[in-house]
XYZ file of C-alpha atoms in Angstrom:
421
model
C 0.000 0.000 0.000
C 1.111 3.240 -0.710
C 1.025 5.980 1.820
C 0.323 8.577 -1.199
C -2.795 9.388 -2.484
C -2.080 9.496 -6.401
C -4.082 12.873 -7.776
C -3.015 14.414 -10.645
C -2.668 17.861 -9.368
C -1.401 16.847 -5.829
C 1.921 15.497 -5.327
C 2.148 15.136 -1.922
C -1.389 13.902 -0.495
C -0.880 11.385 2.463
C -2.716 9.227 4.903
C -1.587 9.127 8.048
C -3.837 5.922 8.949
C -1.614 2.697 9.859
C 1.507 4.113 11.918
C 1.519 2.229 14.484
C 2.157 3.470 18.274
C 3.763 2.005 20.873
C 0.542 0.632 22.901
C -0.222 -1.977 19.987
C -2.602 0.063 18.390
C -2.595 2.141 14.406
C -4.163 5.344 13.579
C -6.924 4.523 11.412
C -7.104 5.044 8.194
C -9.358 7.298 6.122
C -8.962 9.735 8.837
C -6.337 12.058 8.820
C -4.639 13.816 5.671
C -2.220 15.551 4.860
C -1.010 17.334 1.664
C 0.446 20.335 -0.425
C -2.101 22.811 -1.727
C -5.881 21.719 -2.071
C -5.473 25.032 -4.031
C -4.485 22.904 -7.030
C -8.058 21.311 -7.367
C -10.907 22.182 -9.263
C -14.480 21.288 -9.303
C -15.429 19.151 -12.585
C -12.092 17.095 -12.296
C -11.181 13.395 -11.461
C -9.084 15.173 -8.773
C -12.158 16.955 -7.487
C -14.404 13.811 -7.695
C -11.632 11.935 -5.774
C -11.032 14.249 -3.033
C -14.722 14.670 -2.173
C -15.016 11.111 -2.632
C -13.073 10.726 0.602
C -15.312 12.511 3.031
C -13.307 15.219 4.475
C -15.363 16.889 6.328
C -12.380 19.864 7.885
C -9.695 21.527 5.786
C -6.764 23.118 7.331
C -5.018 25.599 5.509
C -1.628 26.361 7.269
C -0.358 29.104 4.421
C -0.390 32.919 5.035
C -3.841 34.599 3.825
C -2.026 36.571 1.447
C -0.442 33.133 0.256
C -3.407 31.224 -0.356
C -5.352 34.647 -2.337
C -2.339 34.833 -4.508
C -1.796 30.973 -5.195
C -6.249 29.778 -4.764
C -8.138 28.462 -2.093
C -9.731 25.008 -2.078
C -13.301 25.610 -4.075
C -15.694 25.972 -1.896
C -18.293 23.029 -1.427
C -20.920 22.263 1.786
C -19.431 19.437 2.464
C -16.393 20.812 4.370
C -15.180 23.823 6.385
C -12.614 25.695 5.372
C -10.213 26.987 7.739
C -7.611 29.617 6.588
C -4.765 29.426 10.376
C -1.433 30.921 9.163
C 1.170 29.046 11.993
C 4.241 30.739 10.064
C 4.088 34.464 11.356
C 8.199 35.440 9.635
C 7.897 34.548 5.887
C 11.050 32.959 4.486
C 11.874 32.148 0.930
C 13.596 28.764 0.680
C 13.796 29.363 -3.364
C 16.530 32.412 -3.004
C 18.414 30.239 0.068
C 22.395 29.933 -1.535
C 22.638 26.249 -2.084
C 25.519 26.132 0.159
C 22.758 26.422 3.534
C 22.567 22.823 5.289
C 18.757 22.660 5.171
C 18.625 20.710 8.049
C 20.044 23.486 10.914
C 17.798 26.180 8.981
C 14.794 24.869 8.954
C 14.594 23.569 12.265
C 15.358 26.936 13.269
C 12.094 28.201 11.116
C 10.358 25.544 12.688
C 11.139 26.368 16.511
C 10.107 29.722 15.349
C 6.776 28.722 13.974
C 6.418 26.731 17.272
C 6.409 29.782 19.353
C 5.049 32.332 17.054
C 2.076 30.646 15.751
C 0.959 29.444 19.044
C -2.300 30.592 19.304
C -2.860 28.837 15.304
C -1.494 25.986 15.849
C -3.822 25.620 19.496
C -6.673 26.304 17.069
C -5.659 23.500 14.613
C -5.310 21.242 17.073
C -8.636 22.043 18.635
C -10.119 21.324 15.302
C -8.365 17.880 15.031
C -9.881 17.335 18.276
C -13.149 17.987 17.480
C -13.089 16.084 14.263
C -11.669 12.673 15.818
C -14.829 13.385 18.073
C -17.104 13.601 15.864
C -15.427 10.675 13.703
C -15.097 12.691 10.532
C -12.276 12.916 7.980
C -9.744 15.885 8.287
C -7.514 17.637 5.838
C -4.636 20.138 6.959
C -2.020 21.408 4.299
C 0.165 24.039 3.467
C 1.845 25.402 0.190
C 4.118 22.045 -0.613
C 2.892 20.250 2.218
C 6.082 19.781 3.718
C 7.300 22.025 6.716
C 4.378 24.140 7.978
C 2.380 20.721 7.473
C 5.291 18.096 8.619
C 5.789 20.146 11.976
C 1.837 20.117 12.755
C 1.918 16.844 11.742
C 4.343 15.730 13.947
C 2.717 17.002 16.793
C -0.664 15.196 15.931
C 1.615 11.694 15.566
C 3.223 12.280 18.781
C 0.250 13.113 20.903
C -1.295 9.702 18.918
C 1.918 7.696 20.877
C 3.439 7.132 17.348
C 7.286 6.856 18.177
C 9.995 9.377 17.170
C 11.520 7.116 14.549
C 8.508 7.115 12.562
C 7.854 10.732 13.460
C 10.690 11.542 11.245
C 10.062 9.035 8.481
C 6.725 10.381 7.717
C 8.327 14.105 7.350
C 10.335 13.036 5.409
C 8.573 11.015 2.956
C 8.028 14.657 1.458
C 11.281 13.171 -0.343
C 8.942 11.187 -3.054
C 7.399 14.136 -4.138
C 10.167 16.229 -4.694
C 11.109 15.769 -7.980
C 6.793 16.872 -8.909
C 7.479 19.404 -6.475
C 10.536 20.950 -7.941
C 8.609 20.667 -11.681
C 5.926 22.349 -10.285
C 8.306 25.248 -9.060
C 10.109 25.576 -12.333
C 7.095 26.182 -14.247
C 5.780 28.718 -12.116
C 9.305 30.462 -12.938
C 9.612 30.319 -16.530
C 11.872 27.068 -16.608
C 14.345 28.449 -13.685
C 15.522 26.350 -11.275
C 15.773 27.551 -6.990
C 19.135 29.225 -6.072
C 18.499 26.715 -3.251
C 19.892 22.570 -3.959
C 17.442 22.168 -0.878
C 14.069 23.261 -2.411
C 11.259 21.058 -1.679
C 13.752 18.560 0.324
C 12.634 16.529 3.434
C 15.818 15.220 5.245
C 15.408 13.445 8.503
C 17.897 15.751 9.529
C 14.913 18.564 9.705
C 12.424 16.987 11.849
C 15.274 15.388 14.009
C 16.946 18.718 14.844
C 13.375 20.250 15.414
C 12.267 17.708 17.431
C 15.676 17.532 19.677
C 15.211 21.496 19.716
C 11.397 21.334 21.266
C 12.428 18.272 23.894
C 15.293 20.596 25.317
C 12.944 23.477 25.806
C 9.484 22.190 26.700
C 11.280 18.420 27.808
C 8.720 16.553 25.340
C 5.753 17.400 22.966
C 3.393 17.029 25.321
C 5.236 19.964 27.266
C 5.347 22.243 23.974
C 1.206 21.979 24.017
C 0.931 22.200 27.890
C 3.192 25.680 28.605
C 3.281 27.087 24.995
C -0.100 26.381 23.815
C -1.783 26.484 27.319
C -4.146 23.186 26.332
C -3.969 19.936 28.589
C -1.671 17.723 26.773
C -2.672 14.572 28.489
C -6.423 15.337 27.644
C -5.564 16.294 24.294
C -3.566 13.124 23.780
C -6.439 10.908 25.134
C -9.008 12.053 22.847
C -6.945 11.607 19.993
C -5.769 8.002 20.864
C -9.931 7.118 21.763
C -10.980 8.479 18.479
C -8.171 8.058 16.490
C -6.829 4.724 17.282
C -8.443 1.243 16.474
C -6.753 -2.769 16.980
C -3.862 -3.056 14.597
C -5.328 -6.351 12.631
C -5.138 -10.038 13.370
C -6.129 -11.182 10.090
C -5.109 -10.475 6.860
C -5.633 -11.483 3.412
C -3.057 -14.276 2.463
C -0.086 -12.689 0.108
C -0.529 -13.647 -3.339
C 2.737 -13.274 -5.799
C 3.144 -12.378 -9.756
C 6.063 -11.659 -11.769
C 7.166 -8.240 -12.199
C 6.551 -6.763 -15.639
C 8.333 -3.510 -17.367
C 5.017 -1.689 -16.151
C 5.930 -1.969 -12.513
C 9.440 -0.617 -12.267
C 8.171 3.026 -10.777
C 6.300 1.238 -8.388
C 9.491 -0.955 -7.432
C 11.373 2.176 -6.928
C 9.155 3.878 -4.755
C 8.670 0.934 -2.537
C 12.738 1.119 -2.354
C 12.858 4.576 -1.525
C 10.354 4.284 0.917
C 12.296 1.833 2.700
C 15.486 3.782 1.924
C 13.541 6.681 3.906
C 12.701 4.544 6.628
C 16.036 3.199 7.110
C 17.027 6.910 7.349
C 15.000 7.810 10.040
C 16.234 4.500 12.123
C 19.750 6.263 11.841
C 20.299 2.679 9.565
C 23.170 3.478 6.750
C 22.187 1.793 3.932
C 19.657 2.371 1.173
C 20.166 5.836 0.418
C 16.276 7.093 -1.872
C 17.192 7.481 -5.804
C 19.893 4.901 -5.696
C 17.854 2.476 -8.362
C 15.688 3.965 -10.727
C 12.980 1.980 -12.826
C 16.134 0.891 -15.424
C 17.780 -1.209 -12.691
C 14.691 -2.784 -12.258
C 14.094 -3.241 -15.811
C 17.393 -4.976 -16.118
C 16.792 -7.603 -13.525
C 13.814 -8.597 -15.326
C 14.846 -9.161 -17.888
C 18.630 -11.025 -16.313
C 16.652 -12.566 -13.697
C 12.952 -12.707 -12.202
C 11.519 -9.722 -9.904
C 8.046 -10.300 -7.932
C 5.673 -8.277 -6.837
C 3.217 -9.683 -3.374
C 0.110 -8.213 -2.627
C -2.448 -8.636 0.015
C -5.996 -7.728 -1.779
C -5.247 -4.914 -3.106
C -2.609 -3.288 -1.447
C 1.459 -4.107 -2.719
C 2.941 -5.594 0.726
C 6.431 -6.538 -1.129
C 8.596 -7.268 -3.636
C 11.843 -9.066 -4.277
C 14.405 -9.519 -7.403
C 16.108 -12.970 -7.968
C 19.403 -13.397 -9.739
C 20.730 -16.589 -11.535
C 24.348 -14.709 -10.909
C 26.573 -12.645 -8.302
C 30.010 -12.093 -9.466
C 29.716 -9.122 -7.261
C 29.353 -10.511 -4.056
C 30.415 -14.205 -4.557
C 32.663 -14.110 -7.635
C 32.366 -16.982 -10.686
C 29.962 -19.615 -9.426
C 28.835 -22.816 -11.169
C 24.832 -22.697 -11.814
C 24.024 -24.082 -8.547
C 21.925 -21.138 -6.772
C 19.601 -18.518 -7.164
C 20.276 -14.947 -5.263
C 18.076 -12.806 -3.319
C 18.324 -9.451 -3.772
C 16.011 -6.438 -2.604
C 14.137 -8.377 -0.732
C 11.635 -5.336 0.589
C 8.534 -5.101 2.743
C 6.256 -1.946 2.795
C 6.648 0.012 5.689
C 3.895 -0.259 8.638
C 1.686 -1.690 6.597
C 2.614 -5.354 5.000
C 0.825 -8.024 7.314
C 3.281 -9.827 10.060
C 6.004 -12.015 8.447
C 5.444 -10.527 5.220
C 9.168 -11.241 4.455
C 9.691 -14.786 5.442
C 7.359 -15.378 3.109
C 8.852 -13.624 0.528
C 11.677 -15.351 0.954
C 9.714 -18.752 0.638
C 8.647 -17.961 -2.314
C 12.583 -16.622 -3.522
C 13.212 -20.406 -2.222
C 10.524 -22.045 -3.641
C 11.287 -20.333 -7.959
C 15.146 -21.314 -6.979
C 13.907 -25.197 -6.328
C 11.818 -24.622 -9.037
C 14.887 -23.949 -11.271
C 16.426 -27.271 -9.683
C 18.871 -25.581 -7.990
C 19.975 -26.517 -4.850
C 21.155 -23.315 -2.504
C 19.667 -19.665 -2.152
C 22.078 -17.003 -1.275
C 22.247 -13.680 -0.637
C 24.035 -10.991 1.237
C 24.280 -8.503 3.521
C 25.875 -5.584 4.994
C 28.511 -6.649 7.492
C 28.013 -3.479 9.927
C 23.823 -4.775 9.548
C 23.899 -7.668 12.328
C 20.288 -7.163 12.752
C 19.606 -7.987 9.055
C 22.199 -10.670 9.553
C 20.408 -12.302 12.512
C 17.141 -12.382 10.362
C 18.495 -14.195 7.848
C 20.471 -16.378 10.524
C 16.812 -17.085 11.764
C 16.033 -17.989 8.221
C 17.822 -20.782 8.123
C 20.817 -19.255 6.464
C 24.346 -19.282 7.545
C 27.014 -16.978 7.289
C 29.581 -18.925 4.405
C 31.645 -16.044 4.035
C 32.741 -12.057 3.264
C 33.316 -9.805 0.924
C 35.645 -7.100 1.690
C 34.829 -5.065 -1.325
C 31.885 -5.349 -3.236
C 31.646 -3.032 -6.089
C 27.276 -2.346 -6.522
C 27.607 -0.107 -8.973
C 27.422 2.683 -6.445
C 30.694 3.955 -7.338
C 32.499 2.930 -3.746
C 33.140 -0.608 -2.332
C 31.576 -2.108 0.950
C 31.773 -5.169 2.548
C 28.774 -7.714 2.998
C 28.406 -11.195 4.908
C 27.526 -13.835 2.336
C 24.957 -16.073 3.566
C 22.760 -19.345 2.022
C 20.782 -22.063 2.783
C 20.495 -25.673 1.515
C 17.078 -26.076 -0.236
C 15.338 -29.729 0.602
């Protein structure tokens, strides 16, 4: 499942349904959205048709009123509110920023000053969340991109829901997959011309990490930022949310079914690895860096080897690539295995144990093939990935100093496989 809404206008329309909090529980979905400008829409489209299809019954609007007369509104309609609550009181243009500003320090600093200055807006957005998980209606809240006047109040809705830091900071920056629309979007506003700023319409963890460390040291926590700067009851605040907003995270699921990849699905495969590259991120886990593989690389191990796709109903859970051969990682081998690669669950929301059985079914196309060993590797300074695999059933056989992945430096990996039966 992806976390994105696809419109055509909107780039950067999210759910925030299925994070999962520390109690056991998920927010639910269908609830709680958040996006760049619902300025973009208009009545008569399939983007109109889809966003009213979805029963928001509250929109936000986080952008300066000046902002959103100069760049449109959301169209009016009964069937929501519109609220116009400018939280950004100092107006700052990231576009003319010389690319040589760390975006992480400087926005964290705009954001600590939107904390403070837009108080009394941000109280009144969070009052209206409040009432709308009360009265079990959809929400909306959004800002020009959708990225930092919407990540921060974001991130204080997920923290008051028990959602934990890590994923906090993933969902900021998860911005990351809509950059590239974002950026397109900017230059034809300009006349072609690209931001002064590398940083335009960039989400780094670094941002929401920084921020976050910046409000804990000042207020000691989130809930302390709503209690002394807001002046609301945090704790009250935080139980309505999580007895509105939370439901059982699922104890059934639909059983995975598995197809072969096709030329079709290689911007879906790279998403789903940039979403875990973005997740890794957050987890302060150096590996999988977002834009790394693009839809050729996926393209080329279908047609070298076999890529799958697993879904549960609907909704893509997972996906793996198979190779018949790793000179990379295990040098010139007779044709007596099959290797994993990739092998990639979607984050928060694939069942349990989505990736053992992906790797059954790896196991199960390698027997198929009548060969008798899977293999596949893994970072060496990754012993948690290592112990997964070790749980597997495979065993470490090996390493390899210096694999060369195309990435244009070596690293080292554990080699691991397993006898098939």
């Amino acid at each position: 499942m992806d976390r994105h809404v696809r419109f055509d206008a909107l780039h950067n329309f999210r759910d925030l349904g299925g994070y999962r909090t520390a109690d056991g529980r998920r927010i639910r979905p269908g609830r709680l959205y958040r996006t760049d400008s619902l300025g973009k829409l208009a009545p008569g489209t399939p983007d109109w048709s889809r966003f009213l299809s979805l029963g928001i019954t509250t929109v936000i609007d986080l952008r300066h009123d000046w902002e959103a007369d100069r760049s449109g509104r959301i169209p009016r309609d009964d069937s929501f509110t519109y609220h116009n609550l400018s939280i950004e009181h100092r107006p700052y243009n990231q576009a003319a920023l010389a690319p040589e500003v760390d975006p992480g320090p400087y926005l964290a600093e705009r954001y600590m000053e939107v904390a403070e200055d837009g108080a009394k807006e941000i109280r009144a957005a969070l009052e209206l969340v409040t009432e709308s998980a009360e009265s079990n209606t959809p929400l909306a809240f959004h800002c020009a991109s959708g990225k930092d006047r919407t990540g921060e109040l974001a991130a204080l809705i997920l923290s008051l829901l028990g959602v934990d830091e890590p994923t906090v900071i993933e969902d900021f920056s998860l911005t990351e997959l809509a950059t590239p629309a974002l950026l397109e979007d900017w230059q034809n506003r300009n006349e072609g011309k690209s931001p002064n700023w590398l940083g335009f319409g960039r989400a780094p963890e670094s941002v929401m990490r920084l921020f976050l460390k910046s409000l804990k040291a000042k207020y000691g926590s989130v809930e302390g930022y709503v209690t002394q700067a807001l002046g609301m009851d945090a704790e009250s605040v935080s139980q309505t949310l999580r007895e509105n907003l939370l439901e059982p995270t699922p104890t059934t699921w639909q059983p995975l079914t598995f197809r072969k990849a096709t030329p079709e699905d290689a911007e879906t495969l790279v998403r789903l690895r940039d979403s875990l590259a973005l997740w890794m991120l957050a987890r302060g886990i150096d590996q999988w860096k977002p834009s790394e593989k693009d839809a050729t690389h996926f393209k080329t191990r279908m047609s070298e080897g076999e890529v799958w796709l697993a879904h549960s109903g609907d909704h893509l859970c997972g996906a793996y690539e198979l190779w018949w051969t790793d000179e990379a990682a295990w040098g010139p081998r007779p044709g007596d295995a099959g290797y994993i690669h990739r092998l990639m669950t979607t984050p928060h929301l694939a069942p349990p144990n989505a990736g053992r059985e992906l790797l059954r079914h790896a196991e199960s196309r390698i027997r198929d093939a009548a060969r008798p060993y899977a293999r596949l590797d893994c970072l060496s300074t990754n012993p948690r990935l290592r112990t997964y695999y070790e749980s597997a059933g495979y065993t470490v056989v090996g390493e390899q100093p210096e694999k060369d992945g195309g990435l244009g430096s070596p690293y080292a990996v554990t080699l691991l496989e397993k006898r098939l039966s």
